[in-house]
N, C-alpha and C. Protein backbone atom coordinates (compact mmCIF):
# COMPACT_ATOMS: atom_id res chain seq x y z
N MET A 1 -2.30 10.02 6.83
CA MET A 1 -2.46 8.84 6.00
C MET A 1 -3.93 8.49 5.92
N SER A 2 -4.31 8.01 4.77
CA SER A 2 -5.69 7.55 4.61
C SER A 2 -5.68 6.13 4.07
N LYS A 3 -6.81 5.50 4.16
CA LYS A 3 -6.99 4.16 3.63
C LYS A 3 -7.86 4.24 2.38
N GLU A 4 -7.47 3.46 1.39
CA GLU A 4 -8.28 3.31 0.19
C GLU A 4 -8.92 1.93 0.27
N ILE A 5 -10.24 1.92 0.21
CA ILE A 5 -10.99 0.66 0.19
C ILE A 5 -11.85 0.71 -1.05
N GLU A 6 -11.52 -0.12 -2.05
CA GLU A 6 -12.28 -0.04 -3.29
C GLU A 6 -12.43 -1.41 -3.93
N ARG A 7 -13.47 -1.51 -4.75
CA ARG A 7 -13.71 -2.71 -5.55
C ARG A 7 -13.78 -2.28 -7.00
N LYS A 8 -13.32 -3.19 -7.87
CA LYS A 8 -13.19 -2.87 -9.30
C LYS A 8 -13.93 -3.93 -10.12
N PHE A 9 -14.57 -3.44 -11.19
CA PHE A 9 -15.40 -4.29 -12.05
C PHE A 9 -15.18 -3.95 -13.52
N LEU A 10 -15.38 -4.94 -14.38
CA LEU A 10 -15.44 -4.67 -15.82
C LEU A 10 -16.80 -4.04 -16.12
N VAL A 11 -16.85 -3.29 -17.19
CA VAL A 11 -18.07 -2.59 -17.60
C VAL A 11 -18.63 -3.29 -18.84
N VAL A 12 -19.95 -3.55 -18.84
CA VAL A 12 -20.56 -4.35 -19.90
C VAL A 12 -21.38 -3.54 -20.91
N ASN A 13 -21.68 -2.28 -20.60
CA ASN A 13 -22.40 -1.45 -21.58
C ASN A 13 -22.09 0.02 -21.29
N GLN A 14 -22.59 0.90 -22.14
CA GLN A 14 -22.27 2.32 -22.01
C GLN A 14 -23.35 3.14 -21.31
N SER A 15 -24.22 2.51 -20.56
CA SER A 15 -25.28 3.25 -19.87
C SER A 15 -24.71 4.24 -18.85
N TYR A 16 -23.47 4.03 -18.40
CA TYR A 16 -22.84 4.96 -17.46
C TYR A 16 -22.71 6.35 -18.04
N LYS A 17 -22.59 6.46 -19.36
CA LYS A 17 -22.39 7.78 -19.97
C LYS A 17 -23.59 8.70 -19.74
N SER A 18 -24.78 8.16 -19.86
CA SER A 18 -25.97 8.99 -19.64
C SER A 18 -26.22 9.24 -18.15
N MET A 19 -25.62 8.43 -17.29
CA MET A 19 -25.78 8.58 -15.85
C MET A 19 -24.71 9.49 -15.24
N ALA A 20 -23.65 9.76 -15.99
CA ALA A 20 -22.49 10.50 -15.46
C ALA A 20 -22.83 11.97 -15.22
N THR A 21 -22.26 12.50 -14.14
CA THR A 21 -22.42 13.93 -13.83
C THR A 21 -21.23 14.75 -14.31
N SER A 22 -20.11 14.07 -14.62
CA SER A 22 -18.94 14.76 -15.16
C SER A 22 -18.01 13.74 -15.80
N CYS A 23 -17.06 14.29 -16.58
CA CYS A 23 -16.06 13.45 -17.24
C CYS A 23 -14.75 14.22 -17.23
N ASP A 24 -13.68 13.57 -16.78
CA ASP A 24 -12.36 14.20 -16.70
C ASP A 24 -11.37 13.47 -17.60
N HIS A 25 -10.42 14.24 -18.12
CA HIS A 25 -9.31 13.64 -18.87
C HIS A 25 -8.16 13.43 -17.89
N ILE A 26 -7.63 12.21 -17.87
CA ILE A 26 -6.54 11.86 -16.95
C ILE A 26 -5.37 11.30 -17.74
N VAL A 27 -4.19 11.81 -17.43
CA VAL A 27 -2.93 11.25 -17.94
C VAL A 27 -2.10 10.95 -16.70
N GLN A 28 -1.59 9.72 -16.62
CA GLN A 28 -0.82 9.36 -15.44
C GLN A 28 0.28 8.37 -15.78
N GLY A 29 1.32 8.38 -14.95
CA GLY A 29 2.42 7.45 -15.11
C GLY A 29 2.95 7.07 -13.74
N TYR A 30 3.73 6.01 -13.72
CA TYR A 30 4.23 5.47 -12.46
C TYR A 30 5.74 5.69 -12.34
N LEU A 31 6.13 6.25 -11.19
CA LEU A 31 7.53 6.45 -10.89
C LEU A 31 8.08 5.21 -10.19
N SER A 32 7.20 4.47 -9.55
CA SER A 32 7.55 3.19 -8.92
C SER A 32 6.36 2.26 -9.04
N ARG A 33 6.61 1.04 -9.48
CA ARG A 33 5.57 0.00 -9.57
C ARG A 33 5.77 -1.06 -8.49
N ASN A 34 6.59 -0.76 -7.52
CA ASN A 34 6.85 -1.68 -6.41
C ASN A 34 5.53 -1.90 -5.66
N VAL A 35 5.15 -3.16 -5.43
CA VAL A 35 3.86 -3.45 -4.78
C VAL A 35 3.78 -2.91 -3.36
N ASP A 36 4.92 -2.67 -2.73
CA ASP A 36 4.93 -2.13 -1.36
C ASP A 36 4.88 -0.61 -1.34
N ALA A 37 5.20 0.03 -2.46
CA ALA A 37 5.21 1.50 -2.51
C ALA A 37 5.06 1.94 -3.96
N THR A 38 3.84 1.92 -4.44
CA THR A 38 3.55 2.38 -5.80
C THR A 38 3.46 3.91 -5.77
N VAL A 39 4.16 4.57 -6.71
CA VAL A 39 4.17 6.03 -6.76
C VAL A 39 3.70 6.46 -8.14
N ARG A 40 2.66 7.30 -8.16
CA ARG A 40 2.03 7.73 -9.41
C ARG A 40 2.02 9.24 -9.49
N VAL A 41 2.22 9.76 -10.71
CA VAL A 41 2.01 11.18 -10.98
C VAL A 41 0.82 11.25 -11.94
N ARG A 42 -0.09 12.20 -11.67
CA ARG A 42 -1.33 12.27 -12.46
C ARG A 42 -1.67 13.71 -12.81
N LEU A 43 -2.07 13.89 -14.05
CA LEU A 43 -2.70 15.13 -14.50
C LEU A 43 -4.19 14.82 -14.63
N ARG A 44 -5.01 15.62 -13.98
CA ARG A 44 -6.47 15.46 -14.09
C ARG A 44 -7.02 16.81 -14.48
N ASN A 45 -7.37 16.93 -15.76
CA ASN A 45 -7.76 18.21 -16.33
C ASN A 45 -6.61 19.20 -16.11
N ASP A 46 -6.82 20.25 -15.34
CA ASP A 46 -5.77 21.26 -15.14
C ASP A 46 -5.12 21.19 -13.76
N LYS A 47 -5.25 20.04 -13.09
CA LYS A 47 -4.64 19.84 -11.77
C LYS A 47 -3.70 18.65 -11.83
N SER A 48 -2.77 18.58 -10.86
CA SER A 48 -1.83 17.46 -10.86
C SER A 48 -1.55 16.99 -9.43
N PHE A 49 -1.23 15.70 -9.33
CA PHE A 49 -1.09 15.06 -8.02
C PHE A 49 0.02 14.02 -8.05
N LEU A 50 0.64 13.85 -6.89
CA LEU A 50 1.56 12.76 -6.66
C LEU A 50 0.91 11.86 -5.62
N THR A 51 0.82 10.56 -5.92
CA THR A 51 0.12 9.62 -5.04
C THR A 51 1.03 8.45 -4.72
N VAL A 52 1.06 8.08 -3.45
CA VAL A 52 1.81 6.92 -2.98
C VAL A 52 0.81 5.95 -2.39
N LYS A 53 0.90 4.68 -2.83
CA LYS A 53 0.00 3.65 -2.32
C LYS A 53 0.81 2.48 -1.81
N GLY A 54 0.35 1.91 -0.69
CA GLY A 54 1.00 0.74 -0.12
C GLY A 54 0.47 -0.55 -0.73
N ARG A 55 0.95 -1.65 -0.21
CA ARG A 55 0.54 -2.98 -0.67
C ARG A 55 -0.94 -3.20 -0.36
N ASN A 56 -1.63 -3.88 -1.28
CA ASN A 56 -3.03 -4.25 -1.06
C ASN A 56 -3.12 -5.31 0.03
N HIS A 57 -4.10 -5.12 0.92
CA HIS A 57 -4.48 -6.13 1.90
C HIS A 57 -5.96 -6.39 1.66
N GLY A 58 -6.23 -7.34 0.77
CA GLY A 58 -7.60 -7.55 0.33
C GLY A 58 -8.00 -6.37 -0.55
N ILE A 59 -9.06 -5.66 -0.15
CA ILE A 59 -9.52 -4.50 -0.93
C ILE A 59 -9.07 -3.19 -0.29
N GLU A 60 -8.18 -3.27 0.68
CA GLU A 60 -7.77 -2.09 1.45
C GLU A 60 -6.26 -1.88 1.32
N ARG A 61 -5.85 -0.59 1.28
CA ARG A 61 -4.43 -0.26 1.30
C ARG A 61 -4.24 1.18 1.75
N ASP A 62 -3.01 1.48 2.19
CA ASP A 62 -2.67 2.85 2.57
C ASP A 62 -2.55 3.70 1.32
N GLU A 63 -2.90 4.99 1.45
CA GLU A 63 -2.80 5.91 0.31
C GLU A 63 -2.54 7.32 0.82
N TRP A 64 -1.61 8.00 0.15
CA TRP A 64 -1.31 9.41 0.40
C TRP A 64 -1.35 10.12 -0.94
N GLU A 65 -2.02 11.26 -1.01
CA GLU A 65 -2.08 12.02 -2.27
C GLU A 65 -1.83 13.49 -2.00
N TYR A 66 -0.99 14.10 -2.85
CA TYR A 66 -0.60 15.50 -2.68
C TYR A 66 -0.73 16.25 -3.99
N ALA A 67 -1.30 17.44 -3.93
CA ALA A 67 -1.32 18.32 -5.10
C ALA A 67 0.11 18.78 -5.35
N ILE A 68 0.51 18.82 -6.62
CA ILE A 68 1.84 19.31 -7.00
C ILE A 68 1.69 20.27 -8.16
N PRO A 69 2.70 21.11 -8.41
CA PRO A 69 2.62 22.04 -9.53
C PRO A 69 2.47 21.30 -10.87
N LEU A 70 1.63 21.84 -11.73
CA LEU A 70 1.34 21.24 -13.03
C LEU A 70 2.61 21.05 -13.85
N ASP A 71 3.49 22.04 -13.88
CA ASP A 71 4.73 21.92 -14.65
C ASP A 71 5.62 20.81 -14.12
N ASP A 72 5.66 20.62 -12.79
CA ASP A 72 6.44 19.54 -12.21
C ASP A 72 5.88 18.19 -12.65
N ALA A 73 4.56 18.05 -12.62
CA ALA A 73 3.93 16.79 -13.02
C ALA A 73 4.22 16.48 -14.49
N ARG A 74 4.12 17.46 -15.35
CA ARG A 74 4.42 17.25 -16.77
C ARG A 74 5.87 16.80 -16.96
N CYS A 75 6.77 17.43 -16.24
CA CYS A 75 8.19 17.07 -16.32
C CYS A 75 8.41 15.63 -15.85
N MET A 76 7.79 15.25 -14.75
CA MET A 76 7.92 13.88 -14.24
C MET A 76 7.39 12.87 -15.26
N LEU A 77 6.24 13.18 -15.87
CA LEU A 77 5.67 12.28 -16.88
C LEU A 77 6.62 12.10 -18.06
N GLN A 78 7.30 13.16 -18.45
CA GLN A 78 8.22 13.09 -19.60
C GLN A 78 9.53 12.40 -19.25
N ARG A 79 10.03 12.60 -18.03
CA ARG A 79 11.39 12.17 -17.72
C ARG A 79 11.52 10.96 -16.80
N LEU A 80 10.53 10.71 -15.96
CA LEU A 80 10.73 9.74 -14.88
C LEU A 80 9.84 8.51 -14.91
N VAL A 81 8.88 8.47 -15.79
CA VAL A 81 7.89 7.39 -15.77
C VAL A 81 8.53 6.05 -16.13
N ASP A 82 8.20 5.03 -15.32
CA ASP A 82 8.63 3.66 -15.53
C ASP A 82 7.50 2.94 -16.25
N GLY A 83 7.65 2.72 -17.56
CA GLY A 83 6.61 2.04 -18.33
C GLY A 83 5.75 3.03 -19.09
N PRO A 84 4.64 2.55 -19.63
CA PRO A 84 3.78 3.40 -20.47
C PRO A 84 3.03 4.45 -19.67
N VAL A 85 2.70 5.54 -20.34
CA VAL A 85 1.85 6.57 -19.78
C VAL A 85 0.41 6.19 -20.09
N ILE A 86 -0.45 6.31 -19.09
CA ILE A 86 -1.87 5.96 -19.24
C ILE A 86 -2.65 7.20 -19.60
N ASP A 87 -3.54 7.05 -20.57
CA ASP A 87 -4.43 8.13 -21.00
C ASP A 87 -5.85 7.57 -20.94
N LYS A 88 -6.73 8.28 -20.20
CA LYS A 88 -8.08 7.77 -20.04
C LYS A 88 -9.07 8.90 -19.78
N GLN A 89 -10.33 8.58 -19.99
CA GLN A 89 -11.44 9.45 -19.62
C GLN A 89 -12.09 8.84 -18.40
N ARG A 90 -12.36 9.66 -17.39
CA ARG A 90 -13.02 9.16 -16.17
C ARG A 90 -14.39 9.79 -16.05
N TYR A 91 -15.41 8.94 -16.02
CA TYR A 91 -16.79 9.36 -15.84
C TYR A 91 -17.16 9.19 -14.36
N ILE A 92 -17.77 10.21 -13.78
CA ILE A 92 -18.23 10.17 -12.40
C ILE A 92 -19.72 9.86 -12.42
N VAL A 93 -20.09 8.73 -11.79
CA VAL A 93 -21.46 8.24 -11.88
C VAL A 93 -22.03 7.99 -10.47
N PRO A 94 -22.89 8.88 -9.99
CA PRO A 94 -23.57 8.61 -8.71
C PRO A 94 -24.61 7.51 -8.92
N TYR A 95 -24.65 6.57 -7.97
CA TYR A 95 -25.64 5.51 -8.07
C TYR A 95 -25.96 4.99 -6.67
N SER A 96 -27.19 5.13 -6.27
CA SER A 96 -27.70 4.57 -5.02
C SER A 96 -26.81 4.90 -3.82
N GLY A 97 -26.44 6.17 -3.72
CA GLY A 97 -25.67 6.64 -2.57
C GLY A 97 -24.17 6.46 -2.66
N LYS A 98 -23.65 5.90 -3.74
CA LYS A 98 -22.21 5.72 -3.93
C LYS A 98 -21.79 6.48 -5.19
N VAL A 99 -20.50 6.78 -5.26
CA VAL A 99 -19.96 7.42 -6.47
C VAL A 99 -19.07 6.40 -7.18
N TRP A 100 -19.44 6.07 -8.39
CA TRP A 100 -18.67 5.15 -9.22
C TRP A 100 -17.78 5.95 -10.16
N GLU A 101 -16.55 5.50 -10.34
CA GLU A 101 -15.63 6.09 -11.30
C GLU A 101 -15.43 5.08 -12.42
N VAL A 102 -15.82 5.47 -13.64
CA VAL A 102 -15.71 4.59 -14.80
C VAL A 102 -14.61 5.13 -15.69
N ASP A 103 -13.58 4.31 -15.92
CA ASP A 103 -12.43 4.71 -16.73
C ASP A 103 -12.46 4.03 -18.08
N GLU A 104 -12.43 4.87 -19.13
CA GLU A 104 -12.29 4.40 -20.52
C GLU A 104 -10.85 4.67 -20.93
N PHE A 105 -10.10 3.63 -21.21
CA PHE A 105 -8.68 3.78 -21.54
C PHE A 105 -8.49 3.97 -23.04
N SER A 106 -7.68 4.99 -23.41
CA SER A 106 -7.29 5.14 -24.80
C SER A 106 -5.88 4.63 -25.01
N SER A 107 -5.07 4.60 -23.95
CA SER A 107 -3.76 3.95 -24.02
C SER A 107 -3.30 3.66 -22.60
N PRO A 108 -2.54 2.63 -22.37
CA PRO A 108 -2.00 1.72 -23.37
C PRO A 108 -2.96 0.60 -23.77
N ASP A 109 -4.00 0.34 -22.99
CA ASP A 109 -4.95 -0.74 -23.30
C ASP A 109 -6.25 -0.16 -23.85
N ALA A 110 -6.16 0.37 -25.08
CA ALA A 110 -7.31 1.03 -25.71
C ALA A 110 -8.51 0.09 -25.72
N GLY A 111 -9.66 0.64 -25.33
CA GLY A 111 -10.90 -0.12 -25.32
C GLY A 111 -11.27 -0.71 -23.98
N LEU A 112 -10.31 -0.80 -23.06
CA LEU A 112 -10.62 -1.32 -21.73
C LEU A 112 -11.48 -0.31 -20.99
N VAL A 113 -12.55 -0.78 -20.34
CA VAL A 113 -13.42 0.07 -19.53
C VAL A 113 -13.64 -0.64 -18.20
N VAL A 114 -13.25 0.02 -17.12
CA VAL A 114 -13.43 -0.54 -15.78
C VAL A 114 -14.11 0.49 -14.88
N ALA A 115 -14.77 -0.01 -13.86
CA ALA A 115 -15.46 0.86 -12.90
C ALA A 115 -14.97 0.51 -11.50
N GLU A 116 -14.81 1.54 -10.67
CA GLU A 116 -14.40 1.36 -9.28
C GLU A 116 -15.38 2.08 -8.38
N VAL A 117 -15.55 1.52 -7.20
CA VAL A 117 -16.36 2.17 -6.18
C VAL A 117 -15.55 2.14 -4.89
N GLU A 118 -15.44 3.31 -4.24
CA GLU A 118 -14.74 3.40 -2.96
C GLU A 118 -15.75 3.18 -1.84
N LEU A 119 -15.31 2.42 -0.85
CA LEU A 119 -16.17 2.06 0.26
C LEU A 119 -15.63 2.63 1.56
N THR A 120 -16.47 2.65 2.58
CA THR A 120 -16.04 3.15 3.89
C THR A 120 -15.57 2.02 4.80
N SER A 121 -15.90 0.76 4.44
CA SER A 121 -15.42 -0.39 5.19
C SER A 121 -15.33 -1.58 4.23
N VAL A 122 -14.54 -2.58 4.60
CA VAL A 122 -14.35 -3.72 3.71
C VAL A 122 -15.61 -4.56 3.54
N ASP A 123 -16.52 -4.49 4.50
CA ASP A 123 -17.74 -5.29 4.41
C ASP A 123 -18.98 -4.47 4.05
N GLU A 124 -18.78 -3.24 3.59
CA GLU A 124 -19.91 -2.39 3.22
C GLU A 124 -20.67 -2.98 2.04
N GLU A 125 -21.98 -2.97 2.16
CA GLU A 125 -22.84 -3.43 1.07
C GLU A 125 -23.20 -2.24 0.19
N PHE A 126 -23.42 -2.52 -1.10
CA PHE A 126 -23.76 -1.46 -2.05
C PHE A 126 -24.54 -2.06 -3.21
N ASP A 127 -25.29 -1.19 -3.89
CA ASP A 127 -26.07 -1.62 -5.05
C ASP A 127 -25.20 -1.57 -6.30
N ILE A 128 -25.45 -2.51 -7.21
CA ILE A 128 -24.69 -2.63 -8.45
C ILE A 128 -25.44 -1.93 -9.58
N PRO A 129 -24.79 -0.96 -10.24
CA PRO A 129 -25.43 -0.29 -11.38
C PRO A 129 -25.56 -1.23 -12.59
N PRO A 130 -26.41 -0.86 -13.55
CA PRO A 130 -26.68 -1.74 -14.70
C PRO A 130 -25.50 -1.93 -15.65
N PHE A 131 -24.47 -1.11 -15.56
CA PHE A 131 -23.33 -1.23 -16.47
C PHE A 131 -22.22 -2.13 -15.93
N ILE A 132 -22.39 -2.68 -14.75
CA ILE A 132 -21.35 -3.46 -14.09
C ILE A 132 -21.40 -4.93 -14.51
N GLY A 133 -20.19 -5.48 -14.79
CA GLY A 133 -20.04 -6.89 -15.12
C GLY A 133 -19.19 -7.60 -14.08
N GLU A 134 -18.28 -8.41 -14.55
CA GLU A 134 -17.43 -9.24 -13.69
C GLU A 134 -16.58 -8.41 -12.74
N GLU A 135 -16.49 -8.86 -11.50
CA GLU A 135 -15.60 -8.20 -10.54
C GLU A 135 -14.16 -8.64 -10.80
N VAL A 136 -13.24 -7.66 -10.82
CA VAL A 136 -11.82 -7.94 -11.05
C VAL A 136 -10.95 -7.38 -9.92
N THR A 137 -11.58 -7.08 -8.79
CA THR A 137 -10.84 -6.62 -7.61
C THR A 137 -9.75 -7.64 -7.29
N GLY A 138 -8.54 -7.15 -7.08
CA GLY A 138 -7.44 -8.03 -6.70
C GLY A 138 -6.74 -8.72 -7.85
N ASP A 139 -7.25 -8.58 -9.07
CA ASP A 139 -6.58 -9.16 -10.24
C ASP A 139 -5.55 -8.16 -10.75
N PRO A 140 -4.26 -8.46 -10.61
CA PRO A 140 -3.21 -7.51 -11.00
C PRO A 140 -3.28 -7.08 -12.47
N CYS A 141 -3.90 -7.89 -13.32
CA CYS A 141 -4.03 -7.52 -14.73
C CYS A 141 -4.79 -6.22 -14.91
N TYR A 142 -5.62 -5.86 -13.92
CA TYR A 142 -6.44 -4.65 -14.01
C TYR A 142 -5.95 -3.52 -13.13
N TYR A 143 -4.81 -3.69 -12.45
CA TYR A 143 -4.22 -2.57 -11.72
C TYR A 143 -3.73 -1.56 -12.74
N ASN A 144 -4.01 -0.29 -12.55
CA ASN A 144 -3.52 0.73 -13.46
C ASN A 144 -2.00 0.65 -13.59
N SER A 145 -1.32 0.34 -12.49
CA SER A 145 0.13 0.30 -12.50
C SER A 145 0.68 -0.83 -13.37
N MET A 146 -0.17 -1.80 -13.73
CA MET A 146 0.29 -2.93 -14.55
C MET A 146 -0.17 -2.86 -15.99
N LEU A 147 -1.02 -1.89 -16.33
CA LEU A 147 -1.51 -1.79 -17.70
C LEU A 147 -0.36 -1.51 -18.65
N GLY A 148 -0.36 -2.22 -19.76
CA GLY A 148 0.67 -2.02 -20.77
C GLY A 148 2.00 -2.67 -20.46
N ILE A 149 2.09 -3.35 -19.32
CA ILE A 149 3.32 -4.04 -18.93
C ILE A 149 3.20 -5.50 -19.38
N LYS A 150 4.22 -6.01 -20.03
CA LYS A 150 4.19 -7.42 -20.47
C LYS A 150 4.14 -8.31 -19.24
N LYS A 151 3.24 -9.27 -19.30
CA LYS A 151 3.07 -10.17 -18.16
C LYS A 151 3.71 -11.50 -18.42
């Protein structure tokens, strides 16, 4: 088991694109949106994963991720997903010793752009890149598992 410690922010400009070292296409859906056991299937370029996440405790939660066969992931996305399938581009942006992941959503919330940074502890300090705006950590409206779900 591992812990995920991350903070999430809205993005205010596109400067991350010129700073990015790579960009991946991601398609993902949720098999469970239960806050105590969220289960996601994801295609990232030509690889696929099944991820289980526990309830958030502040900015920290339990996380398990496993590589799965690509055909199995495609089948799960077609047959088992609860709610909309998410389609996004993920830009990887190194900045001041941290790696930022910037997601541009094409569906279901086209136009939404958010950035996340994973930390090694809940009180870790880090520098803010120029494309970062309002922090939305802990706001369920910005959880991937809640995108496209009527609130």
